Amino acid sequence: MNQPLPDITDRESIITLVDRFYEKVRQDDLLSPVFSHVNWPTHLPVMYNFWSSMLLGDQSYQGNPFQKHIHLPIQTIHFNRWLLHFKNTVDEHFSGAMAAEAKMRAESIASLFRHRLKLA
Ligand code: HEM
């Protein structure tokens, strides 16, 4: 039988989640153009801090994520794809309460962003 997947427990697991997720994003023909201006060595550590703050509560992220999305060329289709990759990444590497929490948080922030961007 396969080994059960670990849960998200520490910063190392957050780094795995974020790195694997953005590998998918960067290979996706719909999403990658939206990220063409992004400096990855800067962006990835910001995302480690964001997800550590969300899931581990370490308050390492101090920013306004919504602000960063206002002028991006994104529609509902982009959110759906973003969420699909995020949930698949979680499920490929982790399982447990925190893994479920990560997917729920992503869903709820995505729907908040969509609402604030006045997308359907
Ligand atoms: C359609 C879906 C999405 C796309 C295409 C997208 C794209 C991007 C891009 C291109 C940036 C870099 C902006 C810049 O620095 O110029 C960014 C930043 C960020 N995104 Fe998203 N995003 C999406 C959804 C989300 C969701 C659902 C979340 C949260 C769960 C999120 C969290 C963040 C955070 C925390 C940052 C960093 C903000 C900062 O620099 O402080 N994004 N996103």
CSV table of N, CA and C in Angstrom, one decimal, residues 5-117:
chain,number,residue,atom,x,y,z
A,5,LEU,N,0.0,10.4,2.6
A,5,LEU,CA,0.6,11.7,2.4
A,5,LEU,C,0.7,12.5,3.7
A,6,PRO,N,1.8,13.2,3.9
A,6,PRO,CA,1.8,14.0,5.2
A,6,PRO,C,0.9,15.2,5.1
A,7,ASP,N,0.6,15.8,6.2
A,7,ASP,CA,-0.2,17.1,6.3
A,7,ASP,C,0.8,18.2,6.1
A,8,ILE,N,0.3,19.4,5.9
A,8,ILE,CA,1.1,20.7,5.9
A,8,ILE,C,1.3,21.0,7.4
A,9,THR,N,2.6,21.0,7.8
A,9,THR,CA,2.9,21.2,9.2
A,9,THR,C,3.9,22.4,9.5
A,10,ASP,N,4.7,22.7,8.6
A,10,ASP,CA,5.7,23.7,8.8
A,10,ASP,C,6.1,24.4,7.6
A,11,ARG,N,7.1,25.3,7.7
A,11,ARG,CA,7.5,26.2,6.6
A,11,ARG,C,8.0,25.3,5.4
A,12,GLU,N,8.7,24.2,5.7
A,12,GLU,CA,9.2,23.4,4.6
A,12,GLU,C,8.0,22.9,3.8
A,13,SER,N,6.9,22.5,4.4
A,13,SER,CA,5.8,22.0,3.6
A,13,SER,C,5.2,23.1,2.8
A,14,ILE,N,5.1,24.3,3.4
A,14,ILE,CA,4.6,25.5,2.7
A,14,ILE,C,5.5,25.8,1.4
A,15,ILE,N,6.8,25.7,1.6
A,15,ILE,CA,7.7,25.9,0.4
A,15,ILE,C,7.4,24.9,-0.7
A,16,THR,N,7.3,23.6,-0.3
A,16,THR,CA,6.9,22.6,-1.3
A,16,THR,C,5.6,23.0,-2.0
A,17,LEU,N,4.6,23.3,-1.2
A,17,LEU,CA,3.3,23.6,-1.8
A,17,LEU,C,3.4,24.8,-2.8
A,18,VAL,N,4.1,25.8,-2.4
A,18,VAL,CA,4.2,27.0,-3.2
A,18,VAL,C,5.0,26.8,-4.5
A,19,ASP,N,6.2,26.1,-4.3
A,19,ASP,CA,7.0,25.8,-5.4
A,19,ASP,C,6.3,25.0,-6.5
A,20,ARG,N,5.7,23.9,-6.0
A,20,ARG,CA,5.0,23.0,-7.0
A,20,ARG,C,3.9,23.7,-7.6
A,21,PHE,N,3.1,24.5,-6.9
A,21,PHE,CA,2.0,25.2,-7.5
A,21,PHE,C,2.4,26.1,-8.6
A,22,TYR,N,3.5,26.9,-8.3
A,22,TYR,CA,3.9,27.9,-9.4
A,22,TYR,C,4.6,27.2,-10.5
A,23,GLU,N,5.1,26.0,-10.3
A,23,GLU,CA,5.6,25.2,-11.5
A,23,GLU,C,4.4,25.0,-12.4
A,24,LYS,N,3.3,24.6,-11.9
A,24,LYS,CA,2.1,24.3,-12.7
A,24,LYS,C,1.6,25.6,-13.4
A,25,VAL,N,1.6,26.7,-12.6
A,25,VAL,CA,1.1,28.0,-13.2
A,25,VAL,C,2.0,28.4,-14.3
A,26,ARG,N,3.3,28.3,-14.2
A,26,ARG,CA,4.2,28.7,-15.2
A,26,ARG,C,4.2,27.9,-16.5
A,27,GLN,N,3.7,26.6,-16.3
A,27,GLN,CA,3.5,25.8,-17.5
A,27,GLN,C,2.2,25.9,-18.1
A,28,ASP,N,1.3,26.7,-17.6
A,28,ASP,CA,-0.1,26.8,-18.1
A,28,ASP,C,-0.2,28.0,-19.1
A,29,ASP,N,-0.6,27.6,-20.3
A,29,ASP,CA,-0.7,28.7,-21.3
A,29,ASP,C,-1.7,29.8,-21.0
A,30,LEU,N,-2.7,29.5,-20.2
A,30,LEU,CA,-3.7,30.5,-19.9
A,30,LEU,C,-3.1,31.5,-18.8
A,31,LEU,N,-2.5,30.9,-17.8
A,31,LEU,CA,-2.0,31.7,-16.7
A,31,LEU,C,-0.7,32.3,-16.8
A,32,SER,N,0.2,31.6,-17.5
A,32,SER,CA,1.6,32.1,-17.5
A,32,SER,C,1.8,33.5,-18.1
A,33,PRO,N,1.0,33.9,-19.1
A,33,PRO,CA,1.1,35.3,-19.6
A,33,PRO,C,0.8,36.4,-18.5
A,34,VAL,N,-0.1,36.0,-17.6
A,34,VAL,CA,-0.4,37.0,-16.5
A,34,VAL,C,0.7,37.2,-15.5
A,35,PHE,N,1.6,36.2,-15.5
A,35,PHE,CA,2.8,36.3,-14.6
A,35,PHE,C,4.1,36.7,-15.3
A,36,SER,N,4.0,37.1,-16.6
A,36,SER,CA,5.2,37.4,-17.3
A,36,SER,C,6.1,38.5,-16.7
A,37,HIS,N,5.5,39.4,-16.0
A,37,HIS,CA,6.3,40.5,-15.4
A,37,HIS,C,6.9,40.1,-14.0
A,38,VAL,N,6.5,38.9,-13.5
A,38,VAL,CA,6.8,38.6,-12.2
A,38,VAL,C,8.3,38.1,-12.0
A,39,ASN,N,9.0,38.7,-11.0
A,39,ASN,CA,10.3,38.3,-10.7
A,39,ASN,C,10.2,37.2,-9.7
A,40,TRP,N,10.5,35.9,-10.1
A,40,TRP,CA,10.2,34.8,-9.3
A,40,TRP,C,11.0,34.7,-8.0
A,41,PRO,N,12.3,35.0,-8.0
A,41,PRO,CA,13.1,35.0,-6.8
A,41,PRO,C,12.5,36.0,-5.7
A,42,THR,N,11.8,37.0,-6.1
A,42,THR,CA,11.2,37.9,-5.2
A,42,THR,C,9.8,37.4,-4.8
A,43,HIS,N,9.0,37.0,-5.8
A,43,HIS,CA,7.6,36.6,-5.6
A,43,HIS,C,7.5,35.3,-4.7
A,44,LEU,N,8.3,34.3,-5.0
A,44,LEU,CA,8.1,33.1,-4.2
A,44,LEU,C,8.3,33.2,-2.7
A,45,PRO,N,9.3,33.9,-2.2
A,45,PRO,CA,9.3,34.1,-0.8
A,45,PRO,C,8.2,34.9,-0.2
A,46,VAL,N,7.6,35.8,-1.0
A,46,VAL,CA,6.4,36.5,-0.6
A,46,VAL,C,5.3,35.5,-0.4
A,47,MET,N,5.2,34.6,-1.3
A,47,MET,CA,4.1,33.6,-1.2
A,47,MET,C,4.3,32.6,-0.1
A,48,TYR,N,5.6,32.3,0.2
A,48,TYR,CA,5.9,31.4,1.4
A,48,TYR,C,5.4,32.1,2.6
A,49,ASN,N,5.6,33.4,2.7
A,49,ASN,CA,5.2,34.2,3.9
A,49,ASN,C,3.6,34.3,3.9
A,50,PHE,N,3.0,34.5,2.8
A,50,PHE,CA,1.6,34.6,2.7
A,50,PHE,C,0.9,33.3,3.2
A,51,TRP,N,1.4,32.1,2.7
A,51,TRP,CA,0.7,30.9,3.1
A,51,TRP,C,1.1,30.5,4.5
A,52,SER,N,2.3,30.8,4.9
A,52,SER,CA,2.7,30.6,6.3
A,52,SER,C,1.8,31.3,7.3
A,53,SER,N,1.5,32.6,6.9
A,53,SER,CA,0.7,33.4,7.7
A,53,SER,C,-0.8,32.8,7.8
A,54,MET,N,-1.3,32.4,6.6
A,54,MET,CA,-2.6,31.8,6.5
A,54,MET,C,-2.7,30.5,7.3
A,55,LEU,N,-1.7,29.7,7.2
A,55,LEU,CA,-1.9,28.3,7.7
A,55,LEU,C,-1.2,28.1,9.0
A,56,LEU,N,0.0,28.7,9.2
A,56,LEU,CA,0.7,28.5,10.4
A,56,LEU,C,0.6,29.7,11.4
A,57,GLY,N,0.0,30.8,10.9
A,57,GLY,CA,-0.3,31.9,11.8
A,57,GLY,C,1.0,32.6,12.2
A,58,ASP,N,2.0,32.6,11.4
A,58,ASP,CA,3.3,33.2,11.9
A,58,ASP,C,3.4,34.7,11.5
A,59,GLN,N,2.4,35.3,10.9
A,59,GLN,CA,2.3,36.7,10.6
A,59,GLN,C,3.6,37.2,9.8
A,60,SER,N,4.2,36.3,9.0
A,60,SER,CA,5.3,36.8,8.2
A,60,SER,C,5.0,37.6,7.0
A,61,TYR,N,3.7,37.5,6.6
A,61,TYR,CA,3.2,38.3,5.4
A,61,TYR,C,2.5,39.5,5.9
A,62,GLN,N,3.0,40.7,5.4
A,62,GLN,CA,2.3,41.9,5.7
A,62,GLN,C,2.1,42.6,4.4
A,63,GLY,N,1.0,42.5,3.8
A,63,GLY,CA,0.8,43.1,2.5
A,63,GLY,C,-0.7,43.2,2.2
A,64,ASN,N,-1.0,43.7,1.1
A,64,ASN,CA,-2.4,43.8,0.6
A,64,ASN,C,-2.6,43.0,-0.7
A,65,PRO,N,-2.9,41.7,-0.6
A,65,PRO,CA,-2.9,40.9,-1.8
A,65,PRO,C,-3.9,41.4,-2.8
A,66,PHE,N,-5.1,41.8,-2.4
A,66,PHE,CA,-6.1,42.2,-3.4
A,66,PHE,C,-5.6,43.3,-4.3
A,67,GLN,N,-4.9,44.3,-3.7
A,67,GLN,CA,-4.3,45.4,-4.4
A,67,GLN,C,-3.5,45.0,-5.6
A,68,LYS,N,-2.8,43.9,-5.5
A,68,LYS,CA,-1.9,43.4,-6.5
A,68,LYS,C,-2.6,42.8,-7.7
A,69,HIS,N,-3.9,42.6,-7.5
A,69,HIS,CA,-4.7,41.9,-8.6
A,69,HIS,C,-5.6,42.8,-9.4
A,70,ILE,N,-5.7,44.1,-8.9
A,70,ILE,CA,-6.7,45.0,-9.5
A,70,ILE,C,-6.5,45.2,-11.0
A,71,HIS,N,-5.2,45.4,-11.4
A,71,HIS,CA,-4.9,45.7,-12.8
A,71,HIS,C,-4.5,44.5,-13.6
A,72,LEU,N,-4.6,43.3,-13.0
A,72,LEU,CA,-4.2,42.1,-13.8
A,72,LEU,C,-5.3,41.8,-14.8
A,73,PRO,N,-4.9,41.2,-16.0
A,73,PRO,CA,-5.9,40.9,-17.0
A,73,PRO,C,-6.5,39.5,-16.6
A,74,ILE,N,-7.3,39.5,-15.5
A,74,ILE,CA,-7.9,38.2,-15.1
A,74,ILE,C,-9.4,38.2,-15.1
A,75,GLN,N,-9.9,37.0,-15.5
A,75,GLN,CA,-11.4,36.8,-15.5
A,75,GLN,C,-11.7,35.5,-14.7
A,76,THR,N,-13.0,35.2,-14.7
A,76,THR,CA,-13.4,34.0,-13.9
A,76,THR,C,-12.6,32.7,-14.4
A,77,ILE,N,-12.4,32.6,-15.7
A,77,ILE,CA,-11.7,31.4,-16.2
A,77,ILE,C,-10.3,31.3,-15.6
A,78,HIS,N,-9.6,32.4,-15.4
A,78,HIS,CA,-8.3,32.4,-14.7
A,78,HIS,C,-8.4,31.9,-13.3
A,79,PHE,N,-9.4,32.4,-12.6
A,79,PHE,CA,-9.6,32.0,-11.2
A,79,PHE,C,-9.8,30.5,-11.1
A,80,ASN,N,-10.7,30.0,-12.1
A,80,ASN,CA,-11.0,28.5,-12.0
A,80,ASN,C,-9.7,27.7,-12.3
A,81,ARG,N,-8.9,28.2,-13.2
A,81,ARG,CA,-7.7,27.4,-13.5
A,81,ARG,C,-6.7,27.5,-12.3
A,82,TRP,N,-6.6,28.7,-11.8
A,82,TRP,CA,-5.7,28.9,-10.6
A,82,TRP,C,-6.1,28.0,-9.5
A,83,LEU,N,-7.4,27.9,-9.2
A,83,LEU,CA,-7.9,27.1,-8.1
A,83,LEU,C,-7.7,25.6,-8.4
A,84,LEU,N,-7.9,25.2,-9.7
A,84,LEU,CA,-7.7,23.8,-10.0
A,84,LEU,C,-6.2,23.4,-9.8
A,85,HIS,N,-5.3,24.2,-10.2
A,85,HIS,CA,-3.9,23.9,-10.0
A,85,HIS,C,-3.5,23.9,-8.5
A,86,PHE,N,-4.1,24.8,-7.8
A,86,PHE,CA,-3.8,24.9,-6.3
A,86,PHE,C,-4.3,23.7,-5.6
A,87,LYS,N,-5.5,23.3,-5.9
A,87,LYS,CA,-6.1,22.1,-5.2
A,87,LYS,C,-5.4,20.8,-5.6
A,88,ASN,N,-5.1,20.7,-6.9
A,88,ASN,CA,-4.3,19.5,-7.4
A,88,ASN,C,-3.0,19.5,-6.7
A,89,THR,N,-2.3,20.6,-6.5
A,89,THR,CA,-1.0,20.6,-5.9
A,89,THR,C,-1.1,20.1,-4.5
A,90,VAL,N,-2.1,20.7,-3.7
A,90,VAL,CA,-2.3,20.2,-2.4
A,90,VAL,C,-2.5,18.7,-2.3
A,91,ASP,N,-3.4,18.2,-3.2
A,91,ASP,CA,-3.8,16.8,-3.1
A,91,ASP,C,-2.6,15.9,-3.6
A,92,GLU,N,-1.7,16.4,-4.4
A,92,GLU,CA,-0.6,15.6,-4.9
A,92,GLU,C,0.4,15.4,-3.8
A,93,HIS,N,0.5,16.3,-2.8
A,93,HIS,CA,1.6,16.3,-1.8
A,93,HIS,C,1.2,16.1,-0.4
A,94,PHE,N,-0.1,16.5,-0.1
A,94,PHE,CA,-0.5,16.5,1.3
A,94,PHE,C,-1.9,16.0,1.5
A,95,SER,N,-2.1,15.5,2.8
A,95,SER,CA,-3.5,15.2,3.1
A,95,SER,C,-3.7,15.4,4.6
A,96,GLY,N,-4.9,15.8,5.0
A,96,GLY,CA,-5.2,16.1,6.4
A,96,GLY,C,-5.9,17.4,6.6
A,97,ALA,N,-6.0,17.7,7.9
A,97,ALA,CA,-6.8,18.9,8.2
A,97,ALA,C,-6.3,20.2,7.6
A,98,MET,N,-5.0,20.4,7.7
A,98,MET,CA,-4.4,21.6,7.2
A,98,MET,C,-4.4,21.6,5.7
A,99,ALA,N,-4.3,20.5,5.1
A,99,ALA,CA,-4.4,20.4,3.6
A,99,ALA,C,-5.8,20.9,3.2
A,100,ALA,N,-6.8,20.4,3.9
A,100,ALA,CA,-8.2,20.8,3.6
A,100,ALA,C,-8.4,22.3,3.9
A,101,GLU,N,-7.8,22.8,4.9
A,101,GLU,CA,-7.8,24.2,5.3
A,101,GLU,C,-7.2,25.1,4.2
A,102,ALA,N,-6.1,24.6,3.6
A,102,ALA,CA,-5.4,25.4,2.6
A,102,ALA,C,-6.3,25.5,1.4
A,103,LYS,N,-7.0,24.4,1.0
A,103,LYS,CA,-7.9,24.5,-0.2
A,103,LYS,C,-9.1,25.4,0.1
A,104,MET,N,-9.6,25.3,1.4
A,104,MET,CA,-10.8,26.1,1.7
A,104,MET,C,-10.4,27.6,1.7
A,105,ARG,N,-9.2,27.9,2.2
A,105,ARG,CA,-8.7,29.3,2.3
A,105,ARG,C,-8.6,29.9,0.8
A,106,ALA,N,-8.0,29.0,0.0
A,106,ALA,CA,-7.8,29.5,-1.4
A,106,ALA,C,-9.1,29.7,-2.1
A,107,GLU,N,-10.1,28.8,-1.9
A,107,GLU,CA,-11.4,29.0,-2.5
A,107,GLU,C,-12.0,30.3,-2.0
A,108,SER,N,-11.9,30.5,-0.6
A,108,SER,CA,-12.7,31.7,-0.1
A,108,SER,C,-12.0,33.0,-0.5
A,109,ILE,N,-10.7,33.0,-0.6
A,109,ILE,CA,-10.0,34.3,-1.0
A,109,ILE,C,-10.3,34.5,-2.5
A,110,ALA,N,-10.2,33.4,-3.3
A,110,ALA,CA,-10.5,33.6,-4.7
A,110,ALA,C,-11.9,34.1,-4.9
A,111,SER,N,-12.9,33.6,-4.1
A,111,SER,CA,-14.2,34.1,-4.4
A,111,SER,C,-14.4,35.5,-3.9
A,112,LEU,N,-13.7,35.9,-2.9
A,112,LEU,CA,-13.6,37.3,-2.4
A,112,LEU,C,-13.0,38.2,-3.5
A,113,PHE,N,-11.9,37.8,-4.1
A,113,PHE,CA,-11.2,38.6,-5.1
A,113,PHE,C,-12.2,38.7,-6.3
A,114,ARG,N,-12.8,37.6,-6.7
A,114,ARG,CA,-13.7,37.6,-7.9
A,114,ARG,C,-14.8,38.6,-7.6
A,115,HIS,N,-15.4,38.5,-6.4
A,115,HIS,CA,-16.5,39.4,-6.1
A,115,HIS,C,-16.0,40.9,-6.1
A,116,ARG,N,-14.9,41.2,-5.5
A,116,ARG,CA,-14.4,42.6,-5.5
A,116,ARG,C,-14.0,43.0,-6.9
A,117,LEU,N,-13.6,42.1,-7.8
A,117,LEU,CA,-13.3,42.5,-9.2
A,117,LEU,C,-14.5,42.5,-10.0
